[in-house]
XYZ file of C-alpha atoms in Angstrom:
50
model
C -23.249 -22.851 -21.181
C -19.490 -22.500 -21.563
C -19.885 -18.877 -22.671
C -21.906 -18.165 -19.550
C -19.286 -19.814 -17.351
C -16.383 -17.921 -18.906
C -18.117 -14.556 -18.549
C -18.861 -15.406 -14.901
C -15.228 -16.400 -14.368
C -14.069 -13.179 -16.020
C -16.317 -11.172 -13.705
C -14.964 -13.017 -10.664
C -11.375 -12.444 -11.771
C -12.115 -8.772 -12.421
C -13.638 -8.482 -8.935
C -10.614 -10.146 -7.384
C -8.245 -7.815 -9.233
C -10.323 -4.793 -8.239
C -10.318 -5.828 -4.570
C -6.578 -6.526 -4.576
C -5.837 -3.261 -6.371
C -8.200 -1.367 -4.083
C -6.510 -2.742 -0.982
C -3.097 -1.848 -2.398
C -4.235 1.709 -3.124
C -5.846 1.982 0.314
C -2.607 0.883 1.961
C -0.651 3.444 -0.075
C -3.046 6.201 0.968
C -2.892 5.060 4.586
C 0.916 5.146 4.521
C 0.816 8.571 2.897
C -1.679 9.807 5.474
C 0.432 8.456 8.351
C 3.535 10.119 6.910
C 1.685 13.414 6.531
C 0.308 13.190 10.060
C 3.824 12.509 11.304
C 5.318 15.463 9.448
C 2.595 17.766 10.762
C 3.549 16.760 14.283
C 7.240 17.208 13.505
C 7.576 20.172 11.105
C 11.349 19.867 10.843
C 10.811 16.504 9.108
C 8.451 18.047 6.596
C 9.906 17.115 3.240
C 8.563 16.273 -0.167
C 6.508 13.164 0.492
C 5.400 10.796 -2.236
């Protein structure tokens, strides 16, 4: 029973980490996309973006 519970808890924690990480990555990509969109509108600001 305890084994079952711990594996379930591990899965839940893994899911939580994945969601958090995914949201972080999504935000990074969104920021990057916004920056790129901005530089395309304003070519003189086009610099190395990362």
